[in-house]
Amino acid sequence: MNSRDRNETPMFSAESRPLGTGGGNASSATLGSVSQRLQPLRDDVRLLGSLLGEVLQRHAGSGVFDTVEEIRGLSKAARHGDEGSFQLLADRLAQLKVEEASQVAQAFAHFLNLANVAEQHHRIRRRRAYRRAGAAPQHGSCEEVFRRLLDRGVPLSTLQKSLHSLDISLVLTAHPTEVVRRTLLERFLGIAVLLQQGDREDLTQDEENERLEGLRREIAAIWHTRQSRRDRPTPLEEAQAGLVTFEKSLWEAYPRFLRQVDRALVEVGGEPLPWDRAPVRFGSWMGGDRDGNPFVTSEITERVCALARWEGALLFRQEIEALRGELSMERGSPELETEVGTEEEPYRALLRRVVRRLAVTQEWMRRRVRQESVETLDPQQLYLRKEQLLQPLLLCDRSLRESGCDEIADGRLRDILRRLAAFGLTLVRLDIRQDAGRHRAVMERILSHRGEQDFASRSEQERCAALSQWLDSEQYCGLPWLRPEELAKIPFGDDEQEVVDTMLALRGIGNEPLGSYIISMAKSASDVLIVELLLRCLMASGGGGEAEGREGAGQEVRALPVVPLIETGADLEAAGETIHQLLAVEPYRRHLGEHQEVMIGYSDSAKDAGRFAASWGLYTAQEAMAAAANRHGIKISFFHGRGGSVGRGGGPTALAVKSLPPGTVGGRLRVTEQGEMIRAKFGLEGIAVRTLEVYLTSILETSLVPPPSPEPEWREAMDRLAERAQRSYRELVREHPDFVPYFRQATPEVELGALNIGSRPARRRSGGGVESLRAIPWVFAWTQTRLLLPSWLGTGEALHQAVEEGEGELLSTMYREWGTFRSVLALLEMVLAKAEAPVAAYYDRLLVDDSRRPLGVDLRRRLGVAEEALQHITGEDRLLASNPVLRRSIDVRNPYVDPLNVVQAEVLRRLRVLRQQEELSPEEEAELVRAFTITVNGIAAGMRNTG
C-alpha cells in the first residue's frame, strides 16, 4: 500500500516513560523545533498506548494482544511502502472470527480515541506554556489581535465600542452521526484530568503511581464499556447531553474567557467589559429542530425548555450557595440591611432566599420534564426571568462596592453576573425549525375551511399582497384570524396539527427560553410572511387560548423572529431578490424593526451543487442579500448552518470567518456547532476558552478590518470554476445511472441508517436517490471509506481544466492575494491529505459488483487530478507541507485507521452476503453489527469527524 512519508508513534508496546517523570517540560511543549514541541504529546500517547496494551493482555488475553501487535506491524509496513504487507494485513484480518475482529477493532478504536484526548490536552498545555515562557502572544489571542488592530490604525475607542456591541451566538445542535456514548465521554474527560496532573513537575513518586493507576482504571473501564447505544437516543436525551457541556466546561470557561478579554483590554489602555456585556451567547436546536424528525413534537419542545431551566437553576443554585459561604461579612450597605432586617450576616440572609427560590424552580422544572404535577409548589417562588435573579445579586454587588470590598465583588459574584448575562436562566435559547411546506399546508387548510381554495395557485406577488393585508390588520373578511372556536373546527392533518400545536405551546413557554423560528427550505417571501402571520395569531395573540399554569402565563409574549433558511443552489441564486420582495412588504418591515436574520445552509447546498460551487454560491448570495437589505435601510445578519466536516462547511473557525464577504459580518454572527464538534471545541475547559477567544477575535477583526472585495477578474474566474465544478459534480451524482447503486454498495450508507446513533431518520423520505438523503449521512458514509468525495468532487476537474487552459498563474495569484479563495483551497488540501484512495479501492474490491467498479476507478482518478491541480496552484510539492503539525497528526493516525477500514469492509461483506442468502441468525447479525459499530467509532475518531 503506497503512502506518503509516515512517521508514527508506538502503540501497544511495553515502552513507557519512567515513573515520576511527569508529562513533559512546559517550555518544550512550546519552544524549539516542531519535534521538541510535540515531545510531551508523544510521551502521553506512548504512555496511553502502553497502558492500553496492559489492559488488553489482562482483560482480552495475550492472544488478542499478539494479534493486535501483528496487525499493527503489518499496517506500519504497508504505510512505509511495502505493497505486500497490506495484502497480508487484509488476509490476516479476513481469517479472524467476528468476535476476534471486534476485539482487534476495539483496541485500535480505543487507541485513536485516547490519542485524541492526548492531543486536546496538548493544545491546552502548549497554550499554558506560551504564557509561562513569556513568549509573544499566541496568534488569534485577544492580546495579539487587539494590538494588531491598534497598530493598523483602529482607534482604541472604536475597538472598545465594537467589543461592547459584539453579538455572537453559538447554536448547539444534535448530530445524527455522533457515535461516542456520553458514558465514554465522561471517561475521556477523566483521562484528560489525569494527563493534566502529569504535567506537574513536583509530583512525588507516590502521586505519580496513583495517577498511573487512575489511568489504568479509566482505560480498563473503557474496554469493558459498550461502544454503542442499545436504543436510538430520544430528542430529550440529546438535549440533556448538550446541556452537560455547560456543566462540565462552559460554566467555568465563560467567565475565564471574559477575564482574559478584560486583561487584554487593560493592557492596551482600555477598560474592562461591563458585567452585562455578553459578546458570546448560546442557542440550541436540540428539541426544537423538527424538520424531518417526527420525534420532535410540541410536548418534547416544552419538556426540553423545562430541562434547560432545571439545569440552569441547578448550576446557579450551586454557585450562589458557594457565594453565600464566601460573603460572611457582618455589615452591608444601608440598602442591603433595610432589605434583610436585623440579620447578623446580611449577605447570607439575602442569598438564603435566593437559594430557596432556585430550589423551588429546580423542583418545578424537574416535574415539568417528567410530566408530574406541580400543584404542591408555589408558582410565586419561581425564577422565570433573569431580572428576578438579577435584583438580589446586584444588591449584593452595590453593597460590597459601597463598603469598599471591590475585590470581593469582582470575584465569584462578578462571574455569576456574567453567566446570567450570557446564559440567562435557561443556559440556551431554543430555536424552532420546521419545513416551509408544512406552514404552507396549514395556511391552505385554514383558507380552504373559509371557502377559499385558490391560495396555492396564486402567483407569489398575489400571495404576498394578501398576506401583507392580513398582517396589517390581522383580519380576514372583517373577522379576527384564528379565533379559538374556529381553530378547533378546522380538520388539520396530523402534520398540520403538529405545526399549530407547536405554535400554541410556544406561548405557554414564554419568550425567555426561546430564540428564533427557522424556516427550512424557504424559497420565497411568502414562506416567511405565512409564518409571521401564524406566529402572531397563535403565539403572540393566543389564538388557541393560554394554558393555565405554564411558564409563559401572565407574561407578555411576542412572536419569535422569523428566519428563512436558504439552502439549495437555485434558492441561493434567487436569495437577493427573495429578501428584496420580503422587505418590500411594509407591514412586515415595520414590525421587523432594523434587523433581519437569514440562515444559509452549507450542507444541503454542497450536496446539491458540490462543495466548490456551493461555496461560491453562498458567497455571492450573502453579497446579494446584504445589498437588498441595504436598499430598504435594514441591517442583515447571517446564521451559518455549518457542519463539522469540510463537505458540510466545516473547518477552522478563524479561516471560515475571515473568508466571508466584506461587510456581511458587522459584529453579528450566528453559527451551528454540531455533536462531535461540541465535544472537540468545548469538551475541555481550556479548549473552550480558546474556542470562545478565537470566535471573538476573528469576528472582531473581520468587522473592523473587512477583507478586500475580489477583483473583477477573480470573480469571473470563480464563476467559470463554479460552473465547471457544479457540472462535473452533477454529471456524476445526479446523472450517472450507476452512481447511486455504486454509492450504496461501496459505502456503509445503508448500514449506518440502522445504527442507534441519532434521534433523526437518515432520510427525509423513504426511497429516492442522493437527493432524499440528509447531508450528514451523505458525508458520513464517504468519510468512513476515506474517499471523502463530497468535499472535493467537481473541484479537481474545474481546477485542472483552468490550469490546462492557461489560467494557472491567475489562480496562483488569487491563492496568494485573496483570503476567500485561499481558504477554499486550504480546506480542500486538508481533505485531500486525509483521503486514501487505496482504502476506498479495498472497499470496492470486497463490496462492489464488477460492472460498477470502473466508476470507483474513475472517482479515484479524479481524486488524483484534484491533488495534482491543487499542488500546481499552491506551488507545494506535498500536501500540507506548510502545516507540519497537521501533516504529522494525520500520518500518525493512518496506520491505526487502516485496520479498522479493513475490518469494516470485511464485516460489511459478510453481513450483505449472509442477508442475501437468508442465512443470518439473529445472534450472528448482532455480533456483526456490533463489530461494524466499533469500526464506525474508530474510523470517526481517526478521521477526527464523521460528517
PDB file of N, CA, C and O in Angstrom, residues 896-922:
ATOM      1  N   TYR A 896      -3.290   3.229  12.202  1.00  0.00           N
ATOM      2  CA  TYR A 896      -4.255   2.685  13.148  1.00  0.00           C
ATOM      3  C   TYR A 896      -5.677   2.713  12.595  1.00  0.00           C
ATOM      4  O   TYR A 896      -6.534   1.958  13.044  1.00  0.00           O
ATOM      5  N   VAL A 897      -5.911   3.580  11.623  1.00  0.00           N
ATOM      6  CA  VAL A 897      -7.229   3.622  10.988  1.00  0.00           C
ATOM      7  C   VAL A 897      -7.341   2.547   9.914  1.00  0.00           C
ATOM      8  O   VAL A 897      -8.409   1.947   9.725  1.00  0.00           O
ATOM      9  N   ASP A 898      -6.241   2.278   9.213  1.00  0.00           N
ATOM     10  CA  ASP A 898      -6.278   1.301   8.121  1.00  0.00           C
ATOM     11  C   ASP A 898      -6.864  -0.049   8.542  1.00  0.00           C
ATOM     12  O   ASP A 898      -7.747  -0.585   7.851  1.00  0.00           O
ATOM     13  N   PRO A 899      -6.411  -0.663   9.646  1.00  0.00           N
ATOM     14  CA  PRO A 899      -7.001  -1.951  10.030  1.00  0.00           C
ATOM     15  C   PRO A 899      -8.496  -1.858  10.311  1.00  0.00           C
ATOM     16  O   PRO A 899      -9.233  -2.817  10.051  1.00  0.00           O
ATOM     17  N   LEU A 900      -8.947  -0.727  10.833  1.00  0.00           N
ATOM     18  CA  LEU A 900     -10.375  -0.555  11.088  1.00  0.00           C
ATOM     19  C   LEU A 900     -11.159  -0.568   9.781  1.00  0.00           C
ATOM     20  O   LEU A 900     -12.252  -1.142   9.700  1.00  0.00           O
ATOM     21  N   ASN A 901     -10.610   0.077   8.757  1.00  0.00           N
ATOM     22  CA  ASN A 901     -11.273   0.049   7.452  1.00  0.00           C
ATOM     23  C   ASN A 901     -11.333  -1.367   6.892  1.00  0.00           C
ATOM     24  O   ASN A 901     -12.358  -1.788   6.324  1.00  0.00           O
ATOM     25  N   VAL A 902     -10.246  -2.111   7.034  1.00  0.00           N
ATOM     26  CA  VAL A 902     -10.221  -3.478   6.516  1.00  0.00           C
ATOM     27  C   VAL A 902     -11.250  -4.336   7.239  1.00  0.00           C
ATOM     28  O   VAL A 902     -12.000  -5.097   6.617  1.00  0.00           O
ATOM     29  N   VAL A 903     -11.318  -4.199   8.566  1.00  0.00           N
ATOM     30  CA  VAL A 903     -12.305  -4.956   9.332  1.00  0.00           C
ATOM     31  C   VAL A 903     -13.717  -4.542   8.920  1.00  0.00           C
ATOM     32  O   VAL A 903     -14.599  -5.389   8.718  1.00  0.00           O
ATOM     33  N   GLN A 904     -13.947  -3.249   8.773  1.00  0.00           N
ATOM     34  CA  GLN A 904     -15.289  -2.792   8.413  1.00  0.00           C
ATOM     35  C   GLN A 904     -15.721  -3.332   7.054  1.00  0.00           C
ATOM     36  O   GLN A 904     -16.853  -3.812   6.891  1.00  0.00           O
ATOM     37  N   ALA A 905     -14.835  -3.271   6.077  1.00  0.00           N
ATOM     38  CA  ALA A 905     -15.186  -3.768   4.748  1.00  0.00           C
ATOM     39  C   ALA A 905     -15.503  -5.259   4.800  1.00  0.00           C
ATOM     40  O   ALA A 905     -16.461  -5.724   4.164  1.00  0.00           O
ATOM     41  N   GLU A 906     -14.714  -6.030   5.553  1.00  0.00           N
ATOM     42  CA  GLU A 906     -14.962  -7.466   5.667  1.00  0.00           C
ATOM     43  C   GLU A 906     -16.279  -7.746   6.387  1.00  0.00           C
ATOM     44  O   GLU A 906     -17.056  -8.627   5.986  1.00  0.00           O
ATOM     45  N   VAL A 907     -16.569  -6.993   7.447  1.00  0.00           N
ATOM     46  CA  VAL A 907     -17.827  -7.178   8.176  1.00  0.00           C
ATOM     47  C   VAL A 907     -19.017  -6.843   7.271  1.00  0.00           C
ATOM     48  O   VAL A 907     -20.025  -7.564   7.257  1.00  0.00           O
ATOM     49  N   LEU A 908     -18.904  -5.765   6.511  1.00  0.00           N
ATOM     50  CA  LEU A 908     -19.982  -5.414   5.584  1.00  0.00           C
ATOM     51  C   LEU A 908     -20.183  -6.511   4.534  1.00  0.00           C
ATOM     52  O   LEU A 908     -21.317  -6.847   4.189  1.00  0.00           O
ATOM     53  N   ARG A 909     -19.078  -7.057   4.041  1.00  0.00           N
ATOM     54  CA  ARG A 909     -19.186  -8.142   3.053  1.00  0.00           C
ATOM     55  C   ARG A 909     -19.950  -9.326   3.645  1.00  0.00           C
ATOM     56  O   ARG A 909     -20.877  -9.862   3.020  1.00  0.00           O
ATOM     57  N   ARG A 910     -19.579  -9.734   4.851  1.00  0.00           N
ATOM     58  CA  ARG A 910     -20.243 -10.884   5.468  1.00  0.00           C
ATOM     59  C   ARG A 910     -21.721 -10.583   5.731  1.00  0.00           C
ATOM     60  O   ARG A 910     -22.586 -11.426   5.483  1.00  0.00           O
ATOM     61  N   LEU A 911     -21.999  -9.404   6.253  1.00  0.00           N
ATOM     62  CA  LEU A 911     -23.392  -9.041   6.530  1.00  0.00           C
ATOM     63  C   LEU A 911     -24.241  -9.124   5.261  1.00  0.00           C
ATOM     64  O   LEU A 911     -25.334  -9.712   5.257  1.00  0.00           O
ATOM     65  N   ARG A 912     -23.751  -8.541   4.205  1.00  0.00           N
ATOM     66  CA  ARG A 912     -24.541  -8.467   2.982  1.00  0.00           C
ATOM     67  C   ARG A 912     -24.711  -9.842   2.333  1.00  0.00           C
ATOM     68  O   ARG A 912     -25.798 -10.174   1.850  1.00  0.00           O
ATOM     69  N   VAL A 913     -23.654 -10.634   2.329  1.00  0.00           N
ATOM     70  CA  VAL A 913     -23.750 -11.963   1.737  1.00  0.00           C
ATOM     71  C   VAL A 913     -24.726 -12.831   2.509  1.00  0.00           C
ATOM     72  O   VAL A 913     -25.610 -13.495   1.931  1.00  0.00           O
ATOM     73  N   LEU A 914     -24.599 -12.834   3.835  1.00  0.00           N
ATOM     74  CA  LEU A 914     -25.470 -13.692   4.644  1.00  0.00           C
ATOM     75  C   LEU A 914     -26.920 -13.219   4.588  1.00  0.00           C
ATOM     76  O   LEU A 914     -27.844 -14.038   4.598  1.00  0.00           O
ATOM     77  N   ARG A 915     -27.125 -11.909   4.539  1.00  0.00           N
ATOM     78  CA  ARG A 915     -28.503 -11.411   4.416  1.00  0.00           C
ATOM     79  C   ARG A 915     -29.100 -11.796   3.072  1.00  0.00           C
ATOM     80  O   ARG A 915     -30.267 -12.187   2.975  1.00  0.00           O
ATOM     81  N   GLN A 916     -28.298 -11.685   2.034  1.00  0.00           N
ATOM     82  CA  GLN A 916     -28.793 -12.030   0.700  1.00  0.00           C
ATOM     83  C   GLN A 916     -29.129 -13.522   0.621  1.00  0.00           C
ATOM     84  O   GLN A 916     -30.107 -13.917  -0.017  1.00  0.00           O
ATOM     85  N   GLN A 917     -28.327 -14.330   1.287  1.00  0.00           N
ATOM     86  CA  GLN A 917     -28.560 -15.773   1.267  1.00  0.00           C
ATOM     87  C   GLN A 917     -29.569 -16.214   2.315  1.00  0.00           C
ATOM     88  O   GLN A 917     -29.879 -17.403   2.407  1.00  0.00           O
ATOM     89  N   GLU A 918     -30.024 -15.234   3.124  1.00  0.00           N
ATOM     90  CA  GLU A 918     -31.001 -15.519   4.189  1.00  0.00           C
ATOM     91  C   GLU A 918     -30.494 -16.592   5.139  1.00  0.00           C
ATOM     92  O   GLU A 918     -31.231 -17.473   5.567  1.00  0.00           O
ATOM     93  N   GLU A 919     -29.204 -16.509   5.444  1.00  0.00           N
ATOM     94  CA  GLU A 919     -28.572 -17.474   6.340  1.00  0.00           C
ATOM     95  C   GLU A 919     -28.055 -16.813   7.611  1.00  0.00           C
ATOM     96  O   GLU A 919     -27.201 -17.348   8.306  1.00  0.00           O
ATOM     97  N   LEU A 920     -28.576 -15.643   7.921  1.00  0.00           N
ATOM     98  CA  LEU A 920     -28.065 -14.873   9.045  1.00  0.00           C
ATOM     99  C   LEU A 920     -28.969 -15.038  10.257  1.00  0.00           C
ATOM    100  O   LEU A 920     -30.123 -14.608  10.245  1.00  0.00           O
ATOM    101  N   SER A 921     -28.446 -15.658  11.291  1.00  0.00           N
ATOM    102  CA  SER A 921     -29.225 -15.801  12.517  1.00  0.00           C
ATOM    103  C   SER A 921     -29.215 -14.493  13.281  1.00  0.00           C
ATOM    104  O   SER A 921     -28.313 -13.653  13.086  1.00  0.00           O
ATOM    105  N   PRO A 922     -30.179 -14.258  14.178  1.00  0.00           N
ATOM    106  CA  PRO A 922     -30.188 -13.019  14.977  1.00  0.00           C
ATOM    107  C   PRO A 922     -28.899 -12.840  15.770  1.00  0.00           C
ATOM    108  O   PRO A 922     -28.409 -11.707  15.910  1.00  0.00           O
TER     109      PRO A 922
END
